[in-house]
Short mmCIF file of C-alpha atoms in Angstrom, two decimals:
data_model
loop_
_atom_site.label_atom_id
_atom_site.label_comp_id
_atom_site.label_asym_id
_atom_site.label_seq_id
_atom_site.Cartn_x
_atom_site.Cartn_y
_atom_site.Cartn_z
CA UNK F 1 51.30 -15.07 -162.04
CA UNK F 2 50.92 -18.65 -160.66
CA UNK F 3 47.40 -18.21 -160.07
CA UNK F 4 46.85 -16.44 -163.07
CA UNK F 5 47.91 -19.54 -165.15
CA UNK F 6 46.27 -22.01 -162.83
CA UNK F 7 42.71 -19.87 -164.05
CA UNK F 8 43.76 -20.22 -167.78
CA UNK F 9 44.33 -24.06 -167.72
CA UNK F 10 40.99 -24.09 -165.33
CA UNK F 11 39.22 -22.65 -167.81
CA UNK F 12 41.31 -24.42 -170.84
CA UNK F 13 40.19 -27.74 -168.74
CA UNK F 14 36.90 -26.68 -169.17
CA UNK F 15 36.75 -26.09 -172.52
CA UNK F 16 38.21 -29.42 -173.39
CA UNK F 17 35.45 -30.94 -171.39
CA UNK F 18 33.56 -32.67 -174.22
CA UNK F 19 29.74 -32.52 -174.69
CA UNK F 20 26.96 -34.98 -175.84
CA UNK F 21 24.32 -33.44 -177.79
CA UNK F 22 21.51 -35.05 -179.22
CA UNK F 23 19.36 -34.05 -182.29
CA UNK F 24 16.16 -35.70 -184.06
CA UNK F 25 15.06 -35.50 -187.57
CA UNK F 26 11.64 -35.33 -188.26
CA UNK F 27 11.52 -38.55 -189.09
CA UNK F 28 10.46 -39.96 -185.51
CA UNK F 29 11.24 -37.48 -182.75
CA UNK F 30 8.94 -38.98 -180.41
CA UNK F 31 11.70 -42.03 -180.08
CA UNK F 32 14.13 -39.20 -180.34
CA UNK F 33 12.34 -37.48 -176.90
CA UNK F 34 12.05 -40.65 -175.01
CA UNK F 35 15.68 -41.53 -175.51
CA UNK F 36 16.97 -37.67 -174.51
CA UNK F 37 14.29 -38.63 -171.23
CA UNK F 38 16.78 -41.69 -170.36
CA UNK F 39 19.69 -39.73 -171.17
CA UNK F 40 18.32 -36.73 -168.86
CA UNK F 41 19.38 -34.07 -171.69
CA UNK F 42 17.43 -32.33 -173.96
CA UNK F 43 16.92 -32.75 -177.72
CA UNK F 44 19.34 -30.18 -179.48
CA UNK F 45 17.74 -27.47 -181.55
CA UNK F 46 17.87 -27.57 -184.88
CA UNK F 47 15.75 -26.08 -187.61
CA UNK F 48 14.72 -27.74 -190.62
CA UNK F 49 12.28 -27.14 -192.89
CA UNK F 50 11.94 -28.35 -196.73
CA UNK F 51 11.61 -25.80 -199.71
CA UNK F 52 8.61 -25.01 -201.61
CA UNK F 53 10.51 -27.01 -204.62
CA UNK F 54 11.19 -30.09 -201.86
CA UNK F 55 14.77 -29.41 -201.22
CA UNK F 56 15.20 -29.97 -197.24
CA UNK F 57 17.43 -27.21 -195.74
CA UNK F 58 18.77 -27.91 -191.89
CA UNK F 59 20.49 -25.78 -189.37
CA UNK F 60 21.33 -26.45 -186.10
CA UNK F 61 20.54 -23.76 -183.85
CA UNK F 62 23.19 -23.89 -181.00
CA UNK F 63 26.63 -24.09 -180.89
CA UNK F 64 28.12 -27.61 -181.46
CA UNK F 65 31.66 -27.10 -182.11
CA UNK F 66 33.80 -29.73 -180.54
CA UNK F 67 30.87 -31.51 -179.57
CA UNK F 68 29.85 -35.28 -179.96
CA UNK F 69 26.70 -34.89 -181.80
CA UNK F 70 23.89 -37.67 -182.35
CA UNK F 71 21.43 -37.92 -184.77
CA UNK F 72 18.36 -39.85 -184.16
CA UNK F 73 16.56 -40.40 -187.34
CA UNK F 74 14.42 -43.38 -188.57
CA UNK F 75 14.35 -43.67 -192.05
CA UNK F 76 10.65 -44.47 -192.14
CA UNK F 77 7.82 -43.24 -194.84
CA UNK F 78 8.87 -41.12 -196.56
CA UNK F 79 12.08 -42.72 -196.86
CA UNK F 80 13.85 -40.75 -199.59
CA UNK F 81 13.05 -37.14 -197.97
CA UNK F 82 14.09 -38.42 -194.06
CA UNK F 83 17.17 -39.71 -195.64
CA UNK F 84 18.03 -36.54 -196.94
CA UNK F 85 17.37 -34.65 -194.70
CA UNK F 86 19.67 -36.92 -192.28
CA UNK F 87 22.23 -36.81 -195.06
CA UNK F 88 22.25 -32.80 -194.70
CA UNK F 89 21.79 -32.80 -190.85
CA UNK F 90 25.60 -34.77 -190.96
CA UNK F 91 26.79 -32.38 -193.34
CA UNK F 92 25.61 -29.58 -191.55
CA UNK F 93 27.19 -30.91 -188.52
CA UNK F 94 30.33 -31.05 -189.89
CA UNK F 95 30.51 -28.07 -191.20
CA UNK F 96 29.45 -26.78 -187.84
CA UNK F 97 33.02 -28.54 -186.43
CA UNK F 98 31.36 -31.18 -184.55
CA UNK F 99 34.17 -33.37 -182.55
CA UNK F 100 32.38 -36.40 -183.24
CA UNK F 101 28.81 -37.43 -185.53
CA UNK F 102 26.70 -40.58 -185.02
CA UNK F 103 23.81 -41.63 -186.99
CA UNK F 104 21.52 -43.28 -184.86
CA UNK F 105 18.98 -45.09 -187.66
CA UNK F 106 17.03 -47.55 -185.76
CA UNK F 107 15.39 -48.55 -189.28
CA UNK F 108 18.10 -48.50 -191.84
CA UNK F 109 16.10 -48.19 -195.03
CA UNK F 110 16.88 -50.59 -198.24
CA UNK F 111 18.52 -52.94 -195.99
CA UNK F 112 16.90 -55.58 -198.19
CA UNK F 113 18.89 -54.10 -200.83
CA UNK F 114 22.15 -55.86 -200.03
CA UNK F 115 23.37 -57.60 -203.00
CA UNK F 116 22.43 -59.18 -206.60
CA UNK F 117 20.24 -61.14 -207.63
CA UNK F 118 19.66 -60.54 -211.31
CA UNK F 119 21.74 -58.51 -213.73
CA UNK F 120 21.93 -54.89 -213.68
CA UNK F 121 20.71 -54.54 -210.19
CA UNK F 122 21.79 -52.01 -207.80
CA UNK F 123 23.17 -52.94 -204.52
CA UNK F 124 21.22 -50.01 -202.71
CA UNK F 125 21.61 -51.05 -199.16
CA UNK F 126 25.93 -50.31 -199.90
CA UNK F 127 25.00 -47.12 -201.71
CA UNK F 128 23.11 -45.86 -198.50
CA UNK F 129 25.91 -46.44 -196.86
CA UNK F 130 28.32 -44.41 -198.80
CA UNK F 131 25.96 -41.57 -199.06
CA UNK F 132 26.27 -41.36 -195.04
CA UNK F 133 30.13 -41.89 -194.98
CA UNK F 134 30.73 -39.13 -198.03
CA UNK F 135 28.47 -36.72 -195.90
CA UNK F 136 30.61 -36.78 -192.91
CA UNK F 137 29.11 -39.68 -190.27
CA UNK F 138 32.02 -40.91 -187.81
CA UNK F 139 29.77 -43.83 -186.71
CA UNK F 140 26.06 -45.43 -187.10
CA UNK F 141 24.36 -47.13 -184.37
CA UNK F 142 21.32 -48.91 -185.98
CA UNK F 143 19.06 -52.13 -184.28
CA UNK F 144 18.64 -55.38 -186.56
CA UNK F 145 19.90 -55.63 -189.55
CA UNK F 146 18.18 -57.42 -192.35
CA UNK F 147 21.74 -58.88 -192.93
CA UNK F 148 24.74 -58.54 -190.87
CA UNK F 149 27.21 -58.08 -193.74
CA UNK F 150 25.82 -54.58 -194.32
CA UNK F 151 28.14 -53.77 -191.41
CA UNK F 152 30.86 -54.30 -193.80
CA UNK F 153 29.85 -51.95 -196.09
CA UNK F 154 30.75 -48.88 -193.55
CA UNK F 155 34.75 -47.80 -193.14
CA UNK F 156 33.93 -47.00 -189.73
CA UNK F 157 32.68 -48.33 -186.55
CA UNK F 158 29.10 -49.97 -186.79
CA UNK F 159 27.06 -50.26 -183.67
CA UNK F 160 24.64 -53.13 -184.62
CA UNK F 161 22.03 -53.61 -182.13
CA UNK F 162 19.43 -55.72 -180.77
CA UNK F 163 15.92 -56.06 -179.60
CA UNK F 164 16.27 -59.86 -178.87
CA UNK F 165 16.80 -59.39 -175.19
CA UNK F 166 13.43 -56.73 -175.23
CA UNK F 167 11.41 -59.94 -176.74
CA UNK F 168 12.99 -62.46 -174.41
CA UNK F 169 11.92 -60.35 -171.41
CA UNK F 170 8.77 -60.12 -172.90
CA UNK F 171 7.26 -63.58 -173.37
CA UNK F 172 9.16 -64.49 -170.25
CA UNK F 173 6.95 -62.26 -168.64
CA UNK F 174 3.89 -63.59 -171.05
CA UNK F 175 4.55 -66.91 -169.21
CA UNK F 176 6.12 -68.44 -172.22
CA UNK F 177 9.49 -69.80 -170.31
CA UNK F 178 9.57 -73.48 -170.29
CA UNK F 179 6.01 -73.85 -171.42
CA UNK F 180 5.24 -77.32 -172.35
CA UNK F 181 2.45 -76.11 -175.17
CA UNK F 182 4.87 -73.56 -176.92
CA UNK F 183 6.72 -73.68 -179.85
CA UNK F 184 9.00 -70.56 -181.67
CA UNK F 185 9.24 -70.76 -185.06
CA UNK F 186 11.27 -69.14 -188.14
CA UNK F 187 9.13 -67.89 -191.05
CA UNK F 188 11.98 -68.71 -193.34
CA UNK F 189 15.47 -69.80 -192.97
CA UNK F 190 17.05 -66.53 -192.81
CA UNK F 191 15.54 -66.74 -189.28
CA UNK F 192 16.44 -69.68 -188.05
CA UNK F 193 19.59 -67.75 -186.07
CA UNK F 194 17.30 -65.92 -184.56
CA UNK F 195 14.38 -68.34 -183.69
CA UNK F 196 16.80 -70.76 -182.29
CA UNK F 197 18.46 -68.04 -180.12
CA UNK F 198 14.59 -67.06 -178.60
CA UNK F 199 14.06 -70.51 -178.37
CA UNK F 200 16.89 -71.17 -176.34
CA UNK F 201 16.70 -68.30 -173.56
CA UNK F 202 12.67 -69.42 -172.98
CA UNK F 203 13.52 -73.00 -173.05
CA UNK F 204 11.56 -73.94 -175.65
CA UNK F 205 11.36 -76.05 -178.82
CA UNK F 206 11.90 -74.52 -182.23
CA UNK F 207 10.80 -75.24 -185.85
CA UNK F 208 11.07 -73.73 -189.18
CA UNK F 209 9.07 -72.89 -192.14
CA UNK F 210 10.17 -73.65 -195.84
CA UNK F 211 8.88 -71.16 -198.67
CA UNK F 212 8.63 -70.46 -202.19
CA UNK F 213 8.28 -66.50 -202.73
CA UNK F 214 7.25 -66.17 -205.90
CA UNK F 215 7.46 -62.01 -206.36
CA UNK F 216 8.05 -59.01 -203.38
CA UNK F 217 5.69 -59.81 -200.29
CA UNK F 218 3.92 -63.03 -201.72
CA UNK F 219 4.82 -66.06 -201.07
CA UNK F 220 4.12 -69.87 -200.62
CA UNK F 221 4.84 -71.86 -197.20
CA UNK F 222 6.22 -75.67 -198.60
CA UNK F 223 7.64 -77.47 -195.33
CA UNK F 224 6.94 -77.59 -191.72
CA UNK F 225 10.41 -78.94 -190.09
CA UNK F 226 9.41 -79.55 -186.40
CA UNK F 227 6.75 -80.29 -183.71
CA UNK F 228 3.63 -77.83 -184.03
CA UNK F 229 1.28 -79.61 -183.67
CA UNK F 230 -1.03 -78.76 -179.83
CA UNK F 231 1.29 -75.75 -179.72
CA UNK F 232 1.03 -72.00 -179.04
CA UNK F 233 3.35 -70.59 -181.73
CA UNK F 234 5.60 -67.34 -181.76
CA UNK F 235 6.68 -65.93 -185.34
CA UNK F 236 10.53 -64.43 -185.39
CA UNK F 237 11.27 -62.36 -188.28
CA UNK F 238 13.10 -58.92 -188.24
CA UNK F 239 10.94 -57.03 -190.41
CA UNK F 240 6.91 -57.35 -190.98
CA UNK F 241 6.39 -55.12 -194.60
CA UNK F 242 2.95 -56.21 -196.07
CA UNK F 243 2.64 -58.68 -193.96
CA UNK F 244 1.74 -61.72 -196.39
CA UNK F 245 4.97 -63.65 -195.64
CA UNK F 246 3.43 -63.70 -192.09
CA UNK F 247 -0.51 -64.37 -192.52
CA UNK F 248 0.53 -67.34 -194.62
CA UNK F 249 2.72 -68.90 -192.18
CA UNK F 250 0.03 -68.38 -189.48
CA UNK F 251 -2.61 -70.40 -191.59
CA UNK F 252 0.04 -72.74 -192.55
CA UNK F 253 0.82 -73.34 -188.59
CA UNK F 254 -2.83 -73.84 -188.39
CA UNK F 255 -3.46 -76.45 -189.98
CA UNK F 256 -0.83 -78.13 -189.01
CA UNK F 257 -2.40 -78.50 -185.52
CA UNK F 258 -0.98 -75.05 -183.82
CA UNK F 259 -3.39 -74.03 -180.96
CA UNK F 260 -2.19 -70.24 -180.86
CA UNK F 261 -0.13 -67.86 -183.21
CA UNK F 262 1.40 -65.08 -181.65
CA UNK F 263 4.37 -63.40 -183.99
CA UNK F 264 7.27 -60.82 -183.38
CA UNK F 265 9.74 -58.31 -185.50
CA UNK F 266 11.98 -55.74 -184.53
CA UNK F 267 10.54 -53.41 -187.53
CA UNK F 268 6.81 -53.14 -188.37
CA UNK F 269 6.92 -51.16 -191.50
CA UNK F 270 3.11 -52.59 -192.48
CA UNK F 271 3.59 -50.87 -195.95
CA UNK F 272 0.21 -51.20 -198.67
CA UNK F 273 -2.51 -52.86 -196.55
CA UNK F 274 -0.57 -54.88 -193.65
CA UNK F 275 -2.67 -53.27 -190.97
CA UNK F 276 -5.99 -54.86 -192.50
CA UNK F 277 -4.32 -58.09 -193.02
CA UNK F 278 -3.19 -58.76 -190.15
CA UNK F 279 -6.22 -57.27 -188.32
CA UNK F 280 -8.17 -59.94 -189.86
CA UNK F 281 -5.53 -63.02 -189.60
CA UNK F 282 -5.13 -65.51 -187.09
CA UNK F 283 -2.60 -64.31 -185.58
CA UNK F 284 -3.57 -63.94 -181.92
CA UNK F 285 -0.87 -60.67 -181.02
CA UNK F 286 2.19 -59.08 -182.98
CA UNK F 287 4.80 -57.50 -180.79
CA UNK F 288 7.18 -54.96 -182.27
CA UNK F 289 9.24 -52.47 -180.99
CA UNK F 290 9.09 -48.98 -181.75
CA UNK F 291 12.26 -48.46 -184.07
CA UNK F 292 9.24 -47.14 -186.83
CA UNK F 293 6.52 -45.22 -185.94
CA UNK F 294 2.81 -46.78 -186.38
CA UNK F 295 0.54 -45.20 -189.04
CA UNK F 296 -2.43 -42.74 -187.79
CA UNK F 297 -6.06 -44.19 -188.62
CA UNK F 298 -5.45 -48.18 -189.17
CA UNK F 299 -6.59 -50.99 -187.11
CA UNK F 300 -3.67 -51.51 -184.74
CA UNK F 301 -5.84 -53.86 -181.54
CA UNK F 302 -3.40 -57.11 -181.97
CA UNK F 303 -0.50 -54.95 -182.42
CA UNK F 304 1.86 -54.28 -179.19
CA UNK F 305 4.81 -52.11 -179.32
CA UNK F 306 8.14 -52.25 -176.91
CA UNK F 307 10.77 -49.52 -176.71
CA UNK F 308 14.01 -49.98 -177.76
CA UNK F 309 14.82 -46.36 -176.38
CA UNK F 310 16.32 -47.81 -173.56
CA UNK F 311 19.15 -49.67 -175.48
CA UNK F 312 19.82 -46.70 -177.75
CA UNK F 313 19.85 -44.19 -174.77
CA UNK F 314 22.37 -46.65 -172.90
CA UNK F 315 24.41 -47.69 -176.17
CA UNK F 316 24.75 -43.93 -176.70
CA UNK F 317 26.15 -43.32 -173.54
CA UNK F 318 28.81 -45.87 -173.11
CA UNK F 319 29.87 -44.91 -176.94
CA UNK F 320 30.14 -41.14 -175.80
CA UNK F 321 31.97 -42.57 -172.67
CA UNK F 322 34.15 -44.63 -174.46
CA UNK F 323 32.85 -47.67 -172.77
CA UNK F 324 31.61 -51.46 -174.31
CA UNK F 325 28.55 -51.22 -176.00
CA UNK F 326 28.08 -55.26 -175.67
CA UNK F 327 27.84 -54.36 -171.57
CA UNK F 328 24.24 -52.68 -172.78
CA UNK F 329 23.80 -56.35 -173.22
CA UNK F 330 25.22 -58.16 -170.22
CA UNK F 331 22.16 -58.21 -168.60
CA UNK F 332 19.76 -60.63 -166.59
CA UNK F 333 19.53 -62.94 -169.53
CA UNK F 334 22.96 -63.06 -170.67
CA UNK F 335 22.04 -63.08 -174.30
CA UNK F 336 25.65 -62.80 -175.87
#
């Protein structure tokens, strides 16, 4: 009898054991591969396939009851239908009696949607957010957001991210630590956190750019506040879309006496014709990371792309653990 109820609760035991399963949309499943690679699992299976009148239909094709389930999904072009279809992929989950549901979004889509600015505007980045809340999301785990208060407009725990560290170890390697000719500087204000922070873990001087934008992805640069002048120059900005904001600064660091313009984002969403313009710009190299997928078929030779599958795949662990997500962090550089 005593070894008869020692089985059950062995086998009870085991059936509490809880499970990490990961699942990709289709909206970038090769980021979704390489972070299952550093997690050593494999990508769930899940079907999903979209209607001949465009609804999206998912099903998930293994069990996942009691199961902490992540969703990798990238709300890149075309938006709408890969936020949909993550919308039903967390429904679908839930239904399914998932334990737990992330949505990992490395690109959270209308982020620059995040509150008024004229009447009878929509505040679209907060609406996203309910959308993934009302469909049954326990937590998101996104990288850079184009403001930080967008945090606030989840109920539940936010995982916001960072590829600051990934560009730090970059240049660093570059040779850009300490360099007497180098210079980073912030397209706008709304960079200046972040210029100042890149600034300060290669050791170098930082300066900012003033502008005028006078309609979406045009604008004009004013002021140069700092020392450019004999300098090689690295752009900080979170997002490159058309890439105007960025080509303008460039020419504007020019001639103000920069030697060298190199520039970095976390997302390079090069909507309209970004790849031609900044194929044919000054700018010297543009680093990104791979939280969107490049486009098939456009000029990408001064682009370079960095993983950030590396930070997801750890963050994702010590969540599903139960452990601090800032120790994905803690690193050589001691960014935080």
């Amino acid at each position: 009898m005593e070894a008869e109820i020692e089985m059950r609760n062995g086998y009870l035991s085991q059936a509490a054991e809880r499970r990490l399963m990961l699942f990709s949309g289709r909206g970038y499943p090769e980021l979704a591969e390489k972070i299952a690679d550093r997690l050593d699992i494999h990508l769930g299976e899940v079907e999903l396939r979209q209607f001949a009148n465009g609804e999206m239909y998912a099903r998930y094709l293994e069990s996942i009851r009691g199961s902490d389930v992540f969703i990798v999904q990238s709300l890149c072009d075309p938006v709408n239908q890969n936020l949909m279809e993550l919308l039903i992929m967390i429904d679908a989950a839930k239904r399914a009696s998932a334990a737990n549901i992330v949505a990992v979004i490395p690109w959270y889509a209308y982020s620059r949607q995040d509150r008024k600015t004229k009447p009878r505007e929509p505040i679209t980045a907060r609406l996203v957010a309910n959308m993934i809340q009302t469909a049954g999301a326990d937590r998101v785990m996104t990288m850079d957001l184009h403001v930080g208060q967008i945090e606030g407009f989840f109920n539940f725990p936010v995982d916001h991210l960072t590829a600051m560290h990934t560009f730090v170890d970059y240049y660093i390697d570059q040779g850009f630590k300490g360099a007497g000719d180098a210079v980073v500087v912030a397209p706008d204000t709304g960079e200046v956190k972040q210029a100042k922070l890149l600034a300060d873990h290669l050791g170098l001087p930082w300066a900012i750019l003033s502008k005028t934008r006078r309609g979406p992805g045009e604008s004009e640069i004013t002021h140069v506040i700092g020392e450019v002048e004999g300098r090689r120059a690295i752009l900080i900005d979170d997002i490159i879309a058309t890439g105007g904001t960025l080509c303008n600064a460039a020419e504007r660091l020019i001639r103000e006496g920069a030697t060298e313009i190199y520039a970095a984002a976390t997302h390079g969403e090069f909507s309209g014709s970004a790849y031609e313009r900044l194929e044919e710009s000054v700018i010297r190299e543009i680093v990104v990371t791979d939280t969107l997928p490049l486009k098939a078929d456009r000029p990408t030779s001064k682009i370079r792309t960095l993983t950030i599958a590396p930070i997801l795949a750890n963050t994702i662990r010590n969540v599903f653990l139960g452990e601090s997500v800032s120790a994905v962090f803690m690193g050589e550089n001691q960014l935080f």
